[in-house]
Amino acid sequence: MKTCNNNIDACTACASCTALCPVAAVVRDFPGPKMAGPAAERFRKAGAPTDAALAYCTNCKNCDITCPSGVPVAALNMRARAEHVKKHGRRLRDWILAHGEHMAKLAMPGQPLTNLGMANPVTRQMLKAIGISGSRPLPRYAPRTFLRQYGKLRQQPFADKVVFFPGCFINYNAPQVGLDLIAVLQANRHQVIVPPGLACCGVPLVTGGYLEEAAAAAKRNLAALADYARQGIPILTACTSCGLMIKQEYGELFGADGAGEVAARTYDAMEFLLELHDRGRLNTAFTPAGGKYLYHAPCHLRAQGIGRPALELLSVLPGVAVTDLDAGCCGIAGSYGFKADRYDISMAIGQELFAKIKAAPADAVLADCGTCRLQIAHGTGAKVLHPISVIRKAYEPEYKL
Amino acid sequence: MTKTQAVIIGGGATGAGILRDLSMRGVKAVLLEQRDLAHGTSSRFHGLLHSGGRYVVKDPESAAECVAENRILRKIAGQCVEDTEGFFVRLPEDDAAFEQQWLAACRALGLPVAPLAPQEAVRLEPNLTPRIAAAYRVPDAAIDGFRLCWQNAAAAARHGGEVLTYTEAIGIERDGGKVTGVTVRDALSGETRTIPCDLVINAAGSWVGKVAALAGADVHVKPDRGTLVAFNHRFTSRIINRLRPPSDGDIFVPHGSVTILGTTSVAADRPDDTAPRSDEVLKLLRIGQELFTNLADYRILRAFAGTRPLYSAAEGRAASRNFAVIDHRAEGIDGLITVVGGKLTTYRLMAEKAADLACERLGIDAPCRTAGEPLVADPAPGLLAMAKKYFPAGGAELAAARLGDAFGAVVRRLEDDPADRALICECELVTLAEIKEIAARATTHGLSDIRRRTRLGMGTCQGAFCGFRSVAAVCDAGLADKGAAELLRDFLEERWSGIRPVLWGKQLREEELLRGIYGASLNIDGAMHDEGI
């Protein structure tokens, strides 16, 4: 598979990416994706040093979405940033945020205590000292990981199988999303396999500049997924960043072996269900639960180029009204918004979204991405759910797991 | 005009070098250039500062001059030279016996050459074909012709030397057999006048024959056309020469942000036969692909062509690249000296020899000092640190190198007015301050003049965005009597001449965008008025 080495040549310098960059809109010091990416790359190839302003990029990929020429702008920026941090060193804070999976594993055994510990003023002070924002609550760890709960599930066996890649946020922080997905798939006569040996998809490692570690994670995950892909078994994610990583960046950034085969079989959960619906295979025995929802399409969903499948799917539910917020990036960009020196930028980017949510009362806001949900809850106080949870509710009580 | 001692005709590297040389020796001298400095062959070449390796077998004398001048120019023209080093690469189909001949000739000449394992060559330059049979490192470097000319002119100005651009020599006045002056025409206003002088030095490159004819002298120079291709990015960090008898398309030079491939060699009818052709480009690509397998994937920015002033009975590449200094006194024209042939790498030596003869004729006893003193001083560390605040990483150093003496004035503008910090040319990192500073100089008459001194419009967009962004600043500086539309048209026409022969692939998309901006959005050709829209 071709990596992004030569694609800077496709840039026409039109700067559409800069015009639509959520960060450039609120940070004057950020020269924008074109300047930081393809334009600067010409000079980096000529020996120029990397620019410190690269640190502002959130890797939200609105540049990639905008680019009329197919330049992988964000990937260029992530590579350059990796070079930059390699040369100029990293902060402890950035290591911690890039290695959420390690941190979660460390935290798990004494878990209720951990959450208590994270919230106490002394710990907050300590986190603040290393550069983690004190203005934002840290995501809570769930009492039991998704994987632990999955291991105890008794699924009905069906001939149709799907593989589920849970990712760190669902596993450690939001296991209910994974359980809801399994319930919905069971209601649709699919059996869910979560293969052993999966690692973090690598997104936080990439944004933190740890490309070698991310490449190792890619290799490990592809090894765990490749056999299923070869058998034609669909691979599902319910986190849009994990999904984009597997579909696009494993090939784009690392040219990893098997990346193409696995990418071709990987679906966002909503994308997969919508496809079932389009083929007339979706179980539509929904309870008319009703509800009024606002929907936020995460940047990494839009970057997948699959439309807004959740929006279409939810419109099938009886009595459910969903409004697309269409307000761009929420601003959190995974670990970005947790950095003390990025918190204000993160919140400034989310202002339009927050304002729209506050202006339109609803039962809940729906978003397919875990950290988008954190940001929306923090920025608006609204109740925020993954759309799968609404769908699962619509199958109750008949299909209770 | 007041009398001067010497008039030099031709604002290429040699002419500018002679101006500097004579000025440093205390001779009062004026340089005439029909267009802008470096408009001719001094900017229409690879940008290669030869190590000598290319000529070592066929023309060892030229090669020896290159070896010596290469060392000198690294010292005196540091801001024009990028020490990239070079490889000579032999492919399996190239004659192995030539490699041995070449090696022996390099050693005989004292040209430092180090063998390199093929896999090491590919590790250092990963885009090179792995089909390498043999590779050597040589001290080739990249050199910027625009900068070299302007920095020579700036150095000459410090010693009283004067430059008149857009000034054509239309007559060489004589009294009996003795040269008394040069009649010139201002290419912009059309006005003519005579500059009285004791001596005329004809350094007009491919145009020397035309200039000599003004005095009734005969110089047989054969313009030899070479076409080159500029790519959008650097796919090699080093100069790559094909190790075989010099032929078409066998040199790649990384140059600033781009890579240049060349060249062809065809006898030209005229010195200004510089419109490149698609068939020449395709030929270069076909040959170049043998060294860089993915060459066809790389975006071509433009093609350009120049004419080598070959001075010999023989034609084309087989002709000696050596130069000659001709004293026309032998033909009964006292006070006319012609310097012809040579190559950019040896421009300083050519200038020295021409200036030696000029001084002899003028009765001035002063040694040449051009090999010791730098053209321009390195920017003060404080100045560079100040500039770094306003440029993306690496941009301040690039601006310092291209601006030479003008860098200080640009940094002051950046300090004084925050609005001047805007990057107008985002592809080559040129700020508004730089454009305003160069626009205000007496030698600047259009956007292309600014381009040659700043690299405005020489990057990815080829003027699509920086053109309309810079034109306002240029109009404010009161450039010529031209309006914005005419300035833009001139600038874009000039860019178009190099894009037209490579109008395919990614560059075609860029050109369509440019056409949309200038034709539709800005209605620059007035077509919308004509159609009553």
Short mmCIF file of N, CA and C in Angstrom, two decimals, chain A residues 63-211:
data_model
loop_
_atom_site.label_atom_id
_atom_site.label_comp_id
_atom_site.label_asym_id
_atom_site.label_seq_id
_atom_site.Cartn_x
_atom_site.Cartn_y
_atom_site.Cartn_z
N CYS A 63 -9.13 18.85 7.56
CA CYS A 63 -8.33 19.20 6.38
C CYS A 63 -8.46 18.11 5.31
N ASP A 64 -8.36 16.86 5.77
CA ASP A 64 -8.48 15.75 4.82
C ASP A 64 -9.88 15.73 4.18
N ILE A 65 -10.89 16.02 5.03
CA ILE A 65 -12.26 16.02 4.53
C ILE A 65 -12.44 17.10 3.47
N THR A 66 -11.82 18.26 3.72
CA THR A 66 -11.99 19.42 2.84
C THR A 66 -11.21 19.31 1.55
N CYS A 67 -10.03 18.70 1.63
CA CYS A 67 -9.08 18.77 0.50
C CYS A 67 -9.69 18.24 -0.80
N PRO A 68 -9.72 19.09 -1.84
CA PRO A 68 -10.28 18.63 -3.11
C PRO A 68 -9.27 17.79 -3.90
N SER A 69 -8.04 17.65 -3.36
CA SER A 69 -6.99 16.98 -4.12
C SER A 69 -6.51 15.69 -3.46
N GLY A 70 -7.15 15.31 -2.36
CA GLY A 70 -6.77 14.05 -1.71
C GLY A 70 -5.43 14.06 -1.01
N VAL A 71 -5.00 15.22 -0.55
CA VAL A 71 -3.73 15.27 0.20
C VAL A 71 -3.98 14.79 1.64
N PRO A 72 -3.23 13.83 2.14
CA PRO A 72 -3.42 13.40 3.53
C PRO A 72 -2.76 14.39 4.49
N VAL A 73 -3.38 15.55 4.61
CA VAL A 73 -2.76 16.67 5.33
C VAL A 73 -2.46 16.30 6.78
N ALA A 74 -3.46 15.71 7.45
CA ALA A 74 -3.29 15.40 8.87
C ALA A 74 -2.16 14.39 9.08
N ALA A 75 -2.07 13.42 8.19
CA ALA A 75 -1.01 12.42 8.33
C ALA A 75 0.36 13.07 8.17
N LEU A 76 0.47 14.01 7.25
CA LEU A 76 1.73 14.74 7.08
C LEU A 76 2.08 15.48 8.36
N ASN A 77 1.05 16.10 8.96
CA ASN A 77 1.29 16.83 10.20
C ASN A 77 1.69 15.90 11.34
N MET A 78 1.04 14.73 11.41
CA MET A 78 1.36 13.81 12.50
C MET A 78 2.78 13.26 12.36
N ARG A 79 3.17 13.01 11.12
CA ARG A 79 4.55 12.54 10.92
C ARG A 79 5.56 13.59 11.31
N ALA A 80 5.27 14.83 10.89
CA ALA A 80 6.20 15.91 11.20
C ALA A 80 6.23 16.15 12.70
N ARG A 81 5.07 16.04 13.34
CA ARG A 81 5.04 16.25 14.78
C ARG A 81 5.86 15.17 15.49
N ALA A 82 5.76 13.94 14.99
CA ALA A 82 6.55 12.87 15.59
C ALA A 82 8.04 13.20 15.49
N GLU A 83 8.44 13.73 14.33
CA GLU A 83 9.84 14.15 14.17
C GLU A 83 10.18 15.24 15.19
N HIS A 84 9.23 16.16 15.33
CA HIS A 84 9.47 17.31 16.22
C HIS A 84 9.67 16.86 17.66
N VAL A 85 8.76 16.02 18.15
CA VAL A 85 8.88 15.62 19.55
C VAL A 85 10.07 14.70 19.77
N LYS A 86 10.42 13.97 18.74
CA LYS A 86 11.59 13.11 18.86
C LYS A 86 12.83 13.97 19.10
N LYS A 87 12.86 15.08 18.40
CA LYS A 87 14.04 15.96 18.48
C LYS A 87 14.00 16.84 19.73
N HIS A 88 12.82 17.33 20.05
CA HIS A 88 12.75 18.33 21.13
C HIS A 88 12.27 17.75 22.46
N GLY A 89 11.98 16.46 22.47
CA GLY A 89 11.59 15.84 23.73
C GLY A 89 10.11 15.98 24.00
N ARG A 90 9.63 15.12 24.88
CA ARG A 90 8.21 15.11 25.21
C ARG A 90 8.04 15.37 26.68
N ARG A 91 6.85 15.83 27.02
CA ARG A 91 6.53 16.05 28.42
C ARG A 91 5.94 14.78 29.00
N LEU A 92 6.13 14.61 30.29
CA LEU A 92 5.52 13.48 30.99
C LEU A 92 4.02 13.45 30.71
N ARG A 93 3.41 14.63 30.74
CA ARG A 93 1.98 14.75 30.49
C ARG A 93 1.60 14.12 29.15
N ASP A 94 2.41 14.40 28.14
CA ASP A 94 2.08 13.89 26.82
C ASP A 94 2.26 12.37 26.74
N TRP A 95 3.24 11.87 27.48
CA TRP A 95 3.40 10.41 27.54
C TRP A 95 2.15 9.79 28.17
N ILE A 96 1.72 10.38 29.27
CA ILE A 96 0.56 9.84 29.99
C ILE A 96 -0.68 9.85 29.09
N LEU A 97 -0.91 10.96 28.40
CA LEU A 97 -2.11 11.07 27.58
C LEU A 97 -2.04 10.16 26.35
N ALA A 98 -0.83 9.93 25.87
CA ALA A 98 -0.69 9.06 24.70
C ALA A 98 -0.84 7.59 25.08
N HIS A 99 -0.61 7.29 26.34
CA HIS A 99 -0.62 5.90 26.79
C HIS A 99 -1.79 5.62 27.72
N GLY A 100 -2.96 6.08 27.31
CA GLY A 100 -4.17 5.88 28.11
C GLY A 100 -4.41 4.42 28.45
N GLU A 101 -4.05 3.54 27.52
CA GLU A 101 -4.29 2.11 27.74
C GLU A 101 -3.45 1.60 28.92
N HIS A 102 -2.15 1.98 28.95
CA HIS A 102 -1.28 1.60 30.08
C HIS A 102 -1.84 2.15 31.38
N MET A 103 -2.25 3.43 31.31
CA MET A 103 -2.73 4.09 32.53
C MET A 103 -3.97 3.38 33.05
N ALA A 104 -4.84 3.02 32.12
CA ALA A 104 -6.07 2.35 32.52
C ALA A 104 -5.76 1.00 33.16
N LYS A 105 -4.81 0.28 32.58
CA LYS A 105 -4.45 -1.03 33.12
C LYS A 105 -3.90 -0.89 34.54
N LEU A 106 -3.11 0.17 34.72
CA LEU A 106 -2.55 0.43 36.05
C LEU A 106 -3.66 0.77 37.03
N ALA A 107 -4.64 1.51 36.54
CA ALA A 107 -5.68 2.02 37.43
C ALA A 107 -6.71 0.96 37.80
N MET A 108 -6.90 -0.02 36.91
CA MET A 108 -8.03 -0.93 37.04
C MET A 108 -8.15 -1.68 38.37
N PRO A 109 -7.09 -2.31 38.86
CA PRO A 109 -7.27 -3.18 40.02
C PRO A 109 -7.96 -2.49 41.20
N GLY A 110 -7.54 -1.27 41.51
CA GLY A 110 -8.16 -0.59 42.66
C GLY A 110 -9.18 0.43 42.19
N GLN A 111 -9.99 0.01 41.20
CA GLN A 111 -10.72 0.95 40.37
C GLN A 111 -11.62 1.97 41.09
N PRO A 112 -12.54 1.57 41.97
CA PRO A 112 -13.40 2.60 42.58
C PRO A 112 -12.54 3.62 43.32
N LEU A 113 -11.49 3.12 43.93
CA LEU A 113 -10.57 4.01 44.64
C LEU A 113 -9.89 4.96 43.67
N THR A 114 -9.57 4.42 42.48
CA THR A 114 -8.89 5.24 41.47
C THR A 114 -9.73 6.45 41.11
N ASN A 115 -11.03 6.20 40.84
CA ASN A 115 -11.89 7.32 40.48
C ASN A 115 -11.95 8.34 41.61
N LEU A 116 -12.02 7.81 42.82
CA LEU A 116 -12.06 8.68 43.99
C LEU A 116 -10.76 9.48 44.05
N GLY A 117 -9.65 8.73 43.80
CA GLY A 117 -8.32 9.34 43.87
C GLY A 117 -8.14 10.42 42.82
N MET A 118 -8.70 10.16 41.60
CA MET A 118 -8.54 11.12 40.51
C MET A 118 -9.26 12.42 40.83
N ALA A 119 -10.35 12.28 41.56
CA ALA A 119 -11.18 13.45 41.79
C ALA A 119 -10.70 14.27 42.99
N ASN A 120 -9.84 13.67 43.81
CA ASN A 120 -9.52 14.42 45.03
C ASN A 120 -8.57 15.58 44.75
N PRO A 121 -8.67 16.61 45.55
CA PRO A 121 -7.97 17.87 45.26
C PRO A 121 -6.45 17.71 45.14
N VAL A 122 -5.88 16.80 45.93
CA VAL A 122 -4.42 16.63 45.88
C VAL A 122 -4.00 16.07 44.52
N THR A 123 -4.74 15.04 44.07
CA THR A 123 -4.43 14.44 42.77
C THR A 123 -4.61 15.49 41.67
N ARG A 124 -5.71 16.24 41.74
CA ARG A 124 -5.96 17.26 40.70
C ARG A 124 -4.80 18.25 40.65
N GLN A 125 -4.33 18.61 41.82
CA GLN A 125 -3.22 19.56 41.92
C GLN A 125 -1.99 18.99 41.23
N MET A 126 -1.77 17.68 41.48
CA MET A 126 -0.62 17.02 40.90
C MET A 126 -0.74 16.98 39.37
N LEU A 127 -1.94 16.61 38.90
CA LEU A 127 -2.16 16.54 37.45
C LEU A 127 -1.96 17.91 36.82
N LYS A 128 -2.44 18.92 37.55
CA LYS A 128 -2.30 20.29 37.06
C LYS A 128 -0.82 20.65 36.91
N ALA A 129 -0.03 20.18 37.89
CA ALA A 129 1.40 20.49 37.89
C ALA A 129 2.09 19.91 36.66
N ILE A 130 1.60 18.76 36.16
CA ILE A 130 2.26 18.20 34.98
C ILE A 130 1.61 18.69 33.69
N GLY A 131 0.59 19.54 33.78
CA GLY A 131 0.05 20.14 32.57
C GLY A 131 -1.27 19.57 32.11
N ILE A 132 -1.97 18.85 32.99
CA ILE A 132 -3.30 18.37 32.64
C ILE A 132 -4.32 19.35 33.21
N SER A 133 -5.26 19.73 32.38
CA SER A 133 -6.19 20.79 32.76
C SER A 133 -6.99 20.43 34.02
N GLY A 134 -7.09 21.38 34.90
CA GLY A 134 -7.90 21.18 36.09
C GLY A 134 -9.34 21.63 35.87
N SER A 135 -9.60 22.18 34.70
CA SER A 135 -10.94 22.73 34.45
C SER A 135 -11.92 21.69 33.95
N ARG A 136 -11.42 20.51 33.66
CA ARG A 136 -12.27 19.52 33.01
C ARG A 136 -12.25 18.24 33.84
N PRO A 137 -13.42 17.62 34.08
CA PRO A 137 -13.38 16.34 34.80
C PRO A 137 -12.71 15.27 33.95
N LEU A 138 -11.94 14.43 34.60
CA LEU A 138 -11.32 13.32 33.86
C LEU A 138 -12.38 12.23 33.66
N PRO A 139 -12.28 11.50 32.55
CA PRO A 139 -13.28 10.44 32.33
C PRO A 139 -13.17 9.38 33.44
N ARG A 140 -14.31 8.94 33.92
CA ARG A 140 -14.30 7.93 34.99
C ARG A 140 -14.09 6.55 34.40
N TYR A 141 -13.37 5.73 35.14
CA TYR A 141 -13.24 4.33 34.73
C TYR A 141 -14.49 3.59 35.18
N ALA A 142 -14.93 2.64 34.34
CA ALA A 142 -16.12 1.86 34.67
C ALA A 142 -15.77 0.83 35.74
N PRO A 143 -16.74 0.42 36.54
CA PRO A 143 -16.46 -0.58 37.58
C PRO A 143 -15.92 -1.89 36.99
N ARG A 144 -16.46 -2.30 35.85
CA ARG A 144 -15.95 -3.54 35.22
C ARG A 144 -15.72 -3.25 33.75
N THR A 145 -14.58 -3.69 33.23
CA THR A 145 -14.26 -3.39 31.83
C THR A 145 -15.24 -4.10 30.90
N PHE A 146 -15.31 -3.59 29.68
CA PHE A 146 -16.14 -4.25 28.68
C PHE A 146 -15.68 -5.69 28.48
N LEU A 147 -14.37 -5.89 28.38
CA LEU A 147 -13.87 -7.23 28.08
C LEU A 147 -14.26 -8.23 29.17
N ARG A 148 -14.22 -7.76 30.41
CA ARG A 148 -14.59 -8.64 31.51
C ARG A 148 -16.08 -9.01 31.41
N GLN A 149 -16.89 -8.04 31.09
CA GLN A 149 -18.33 -8.30 30.98
C GLN A 149 -18.64 -9.14 29.75
N TYR A 150 -17.92 -8.88 28.67
CA TYR A 150 -18.11 -9.67 27.44
C TYR A 150 -17.82 -11.14 27.72
N GLY A 151 -16.76 -11.39 28.48
CA GLY A 151 -16.37 -12.77 28.80
C GLY A 151 -17.46 -13.53 29.53
N LYS A 152 -18.32 -12.82 30.22
CA LYS A 152 -19.37 -13.50 30.98
C LYS A 152 -20.69 -13.57 30.24
N LEU A 153 -20.75 -12.91 29.03
CA LEU A 153 -22.01 -12.89 28.28
C LEU A 153 -22.32 -14.26 27.70
N ARG A 154 -23.61 -14.59 27.68
CA ARG A 154 -24.02 -15.80 26.96
C ARG A 154 -24.79 -15.34 25.73
N GLN A 155 -24.13 -15.31 24.59
CA GLN A 155 -24.80 -14.88 23.36
C GLN A 155 -25.52 -16.06 22.73
N GLN A 156 -26.61 -15.77 22.00
CA GLN A 156 -27.22 -16.81 21.17
C GLN A 156 -26.29 -17.06 19.99
N PRO A 157 -26.04 -18.33 19.67
CA PRO A 157 -25.18 -18.60 18.52
C PRO A 157 -25.94 -18.35 17.21
N PHE A 158 -25.35 -17.59 16.31
CA PHE A 158 -25.93 -17.39 14.97
C PHE A 158 -24.88 -17.70 13.92
N ALA A 159 -25.34 -18.04 12.74
CA ALA A 159 -24.40 -18.35 11.66
C ALA A 159 -23.63 -17.09 11.24
N ASP A 160 -24.32 -15.94 11.28
CA ASP A 160 -23.64 -14.69 10.91
C ASP A 160 -22.82 -14.17 12.07
N LYS A 161 -21.54 -13.97 11.81
CA LYS A 161 -20.64 -13.49 12.86
C LYS A 161 -20.16 -12.08 12.49
N VAL A 162 -19.91 -11.32 13.52
CA VAL A 162 -19.14 -10.08 13.30
C VAL A 162 -18.07 -10.02 14.37
N VAL A 163 -16.97 -9.35 14.01
CA VAL A 163 -15.92 -9.10 15.00
C VAL A 163 -16.13 -7.69 15.54
N PHE A 164 -15.95 -7.52 16.83
CA PHE A 164 -16.07 -6.17 17.41
C PHE A 164 -14.72 -5.75 17.99
N PHE A 165 -14.25 -4.59 17.54
CA PHE A 165 -13.02 -3.99 18.08
C PHE A 165 -13.48 -2.93 19.09
N PRO A 166 -13.39 -3.19 20.40
CA PRO A 166 -13.99 -2.24 21.35
C PRO A 166 -13.21 -0.94 21.50
N GLY A 167 -11.89 -1.00 21.51
CA GLY A 167 -11.09 0.21 21.73
C GLY A 167 -11.06 0.56 23.21
N CYS A 168 -10.15 1.44 23.58
CA CYS A 168 -9.89 1.72 25.00
C CYS A 168 -11.08 2.40 25.68
N PHE A 169 -11.68 3.38 25.02
CA PHE A 169 -12.70 4.17 25.71
C PHE A 169 -13.90 3.29 26.08
N ILE A 170 -14.33 2.45 25.14
CA ILE A 170 -15.45 1.56 25.43
C ILE A 170 -15.04 0.53 26.48
N ASN A 171 -13.84 0.00 26.34
CA ASN A 171 -13.41 -1.04 27.28
C ASN A 171 -13.31 -0.51 28.72
N TYR A 172 -12.66 0.63 28.87
CA TYR A 172 -12.38 1.10 30.23
C TYR A 172 -13.40 2.10 30.77
N ASN A 173 -13.97 2.92 29.88
CA ASN A 173 -14.81 4.02 30.36
C ASN A 173 -16.28 3.87 30.03
N ALA A 174 -16.58 3.24 28.90
CA ALA A 174 -17.98 3.20 28.47
C ALA A 174 -18.39 1.81 28.00
N PRO A 175 -18.24 0.79 28.86
CA PRO A 175 -18.53 -0.59 28.41
C PRO A 175 -19.98 -0.77 27.96
N GLN A 176 -20.88 0.06 28.48
CA GLN A 176 -22.28 -0.10 28.13
C GLN A 176 -22.50 0.06 26.62
N VAL A 177 -21.70 0.91 25.99
CA VAL A 177 -21.83 1.10 24.54
C VAL A 177 -21.57 -0.22 23.83
N GLY A 178 -20.53 -0.93 24.26
CA GLY A 178 -20.21 -2.22 23.67
C GLY A 178 -21.30 -3.24 23.92
N LEU A 179 -21.82 -3.24 25.14
CA LEU A 179 -22.89 -4.19 25.48
C LEU A 179 -24.16 -3.88 24.68
N ASP A 180 -24.44 -2.61 24.50
CA ASP A 180 -25.61 -2.22 23.71
C ASP A 180 -25.46 -2.68 22.26
N LEU A 181 -24.25 -2.55 21.75
CA LEU A 181 -24.01 -2.97 20.36
C LEU A 181 -24.25 -4.48 20.24
N ILE A 182 -23.74 -5.25 21.21
CA ILE A 182 -23.94 -6.70 21.16
C ILE A 182 -25.43 -7.02 21.21
N ALA A 183 -26.16 -6.34 22.08
CA ALA A 183 -27.60 -6.59 22.18
C ALA A 183 -28.29 -6.32 20.85
N VAL A 184 -27.93 -5.22 20.20
CA VAL A 184 -28.55 -4.87 18.92
C VAL A 184 -28.19 -5.89 17.86
N LEU A 185 -26.96 -6.33 17.85
CA LEU A 185 -26.54 -7.32 16.85
C LEU A 185 -27.21 -8.67 17.10
N GLN A 186 -27.36 -9.03 18.36
CA GLN A 186 -28.08 -10.27 18.68
C GLN A 186 -29.53 -10.18 18.22
N ALA A 187 -30.12 -9.01 18.41
CA ALA A 187 -31.49 -8.80 17.95
C ALA A 187 -31.58 -8.92 16.43
N ASN A 188 -30.43 -8.75 15.78
CA ASN A 188 -30.37 -8.87 14.32
C ASN A 188 -29.71 -10.17 13.87
N ARG A 189 -29.73 -11.15 14.78
CA ARG A 189 -29.25 -12.50 14.47
C ARG A 189 -27.79 -12.52 14.01
N HIS A 190 -26.98 -11.79 14.74
CA HIS A 190 -25.53 -11.85 14.53
C HIS A 190 -24.85 -12.19 15.86
N GLN A 191 -23.81 -12.98 15.76
CA GLN A 191 -23.03 -13.30 16.96
C GLN A 191 -21.75 -12.47 16.94
N VAL A 192 -21.41 -11.93 18.08
CA VAL A 192 -20.28 -10.98 18.15
C VAL A 192 -19.04 -11.65 18.74
N ILE A 193 -17.93 -11.52 18.01
CA ILE A 193 -16.66 -12.07 18.48
C ILE A 193 -15.74 -10.90 18.84
N VAL A 194 -15.18 -10.93 20.03
CA VAL A 194 -14.13 -9.96 20.35
C VAL A 194 -12.83 -10.78 20.45
N PRO A 195 -11.98 -10.68 19.45
CA PRO A 195 -10.80 -11.55 19.44
C PRO A 195 -9.84 -11.19 20.57
N PRO A 196 -9.09 -12.16 21.07
CA PRO A 196 -8.08 -11.85 22.08
C PRO A 196 -6.89 -11.15 21.44
N GLY A 197 -6.14 -10.47 22.24
CA GLY A 197 -4.86 -9.91 21.76
C GLY A 197 -4.96 -8.54 21.14
N LEU A 198 -6.13 -7.88 21.23
CA LEU A 198 -6.24 -6.54 20.65
C LEU A 198 -5.55 -5.51 21.56
N ALA A 199 -4.97 -4.51 20.93
CA ALA A 199 -4.34 -3.40 21.68
C ALA A 199 -5.10 -2.12 21.38
N CYS A 200 -4.70 -1.06 22.04
CA CYS A 200 -5.22 0.28 21.70
C CYS A 200 -5.03 0.48 20.20
N CYS A 201 -6.00 1.12 19.53
CA CYS A 201 -5.90 1.28 18.07
C CYS A 201 -4.68 2.11 17.70
N GLY A 202 -4.23 2.99 18.59
CA GLY A 202 -3.03 3.77 18.34
C GLY A 202 -3.26 5.25 18.12
N VAL A 203 -4.51 5.70 18.07
CA VAL A 203 -4.77 7.12 17.81
C VAL A 203 -4.05 8.05 18.81
N PRO A 204 -4.16 7.80 20.12
CA PRO A 204 -3.46 8.71 21.04
C PRO A 204 -1.95 8.65 20.87
N LEU A 205 -1.43 7.51 20.46
CA LEU A 205 0.01 7.39 20.24
C LEU A 205 0.42 8.24 19.03
N VAL A 206 -0.41 8.21 18.00
CA VAL A 206 -0.11 9.00 16.80
C VAL A 206 -0.13 10.50 17.13
N THR A 207 -1.17 10.94 17.82
CA THR A 207 -1.25 12.38 18.10
C THR A 207 -0.18 12.80 19.10
N GLY A 208 0.29 11.87 19.91
CA GLY A 208 1.35 12.20 20.85
C GLY A 208 2.73 12.13 20.23
N GLY A 209 2.81 11.67 18.99
CA GLY A 209 4.10 11.61 18.31
C GLY A 209 4.85 10.31 18.52
N TYR A 210 4.15 9.27 19.00
CA TYR A 210 4.83 7.98 19.22
C TYR A 210 4.52 7.04 18.05
N LEU A 211 5.03 7.39 16.89
CA LEU A 211 4.63 6.65 15.69
C LEU A 211 5.12 5.20 15.69
#
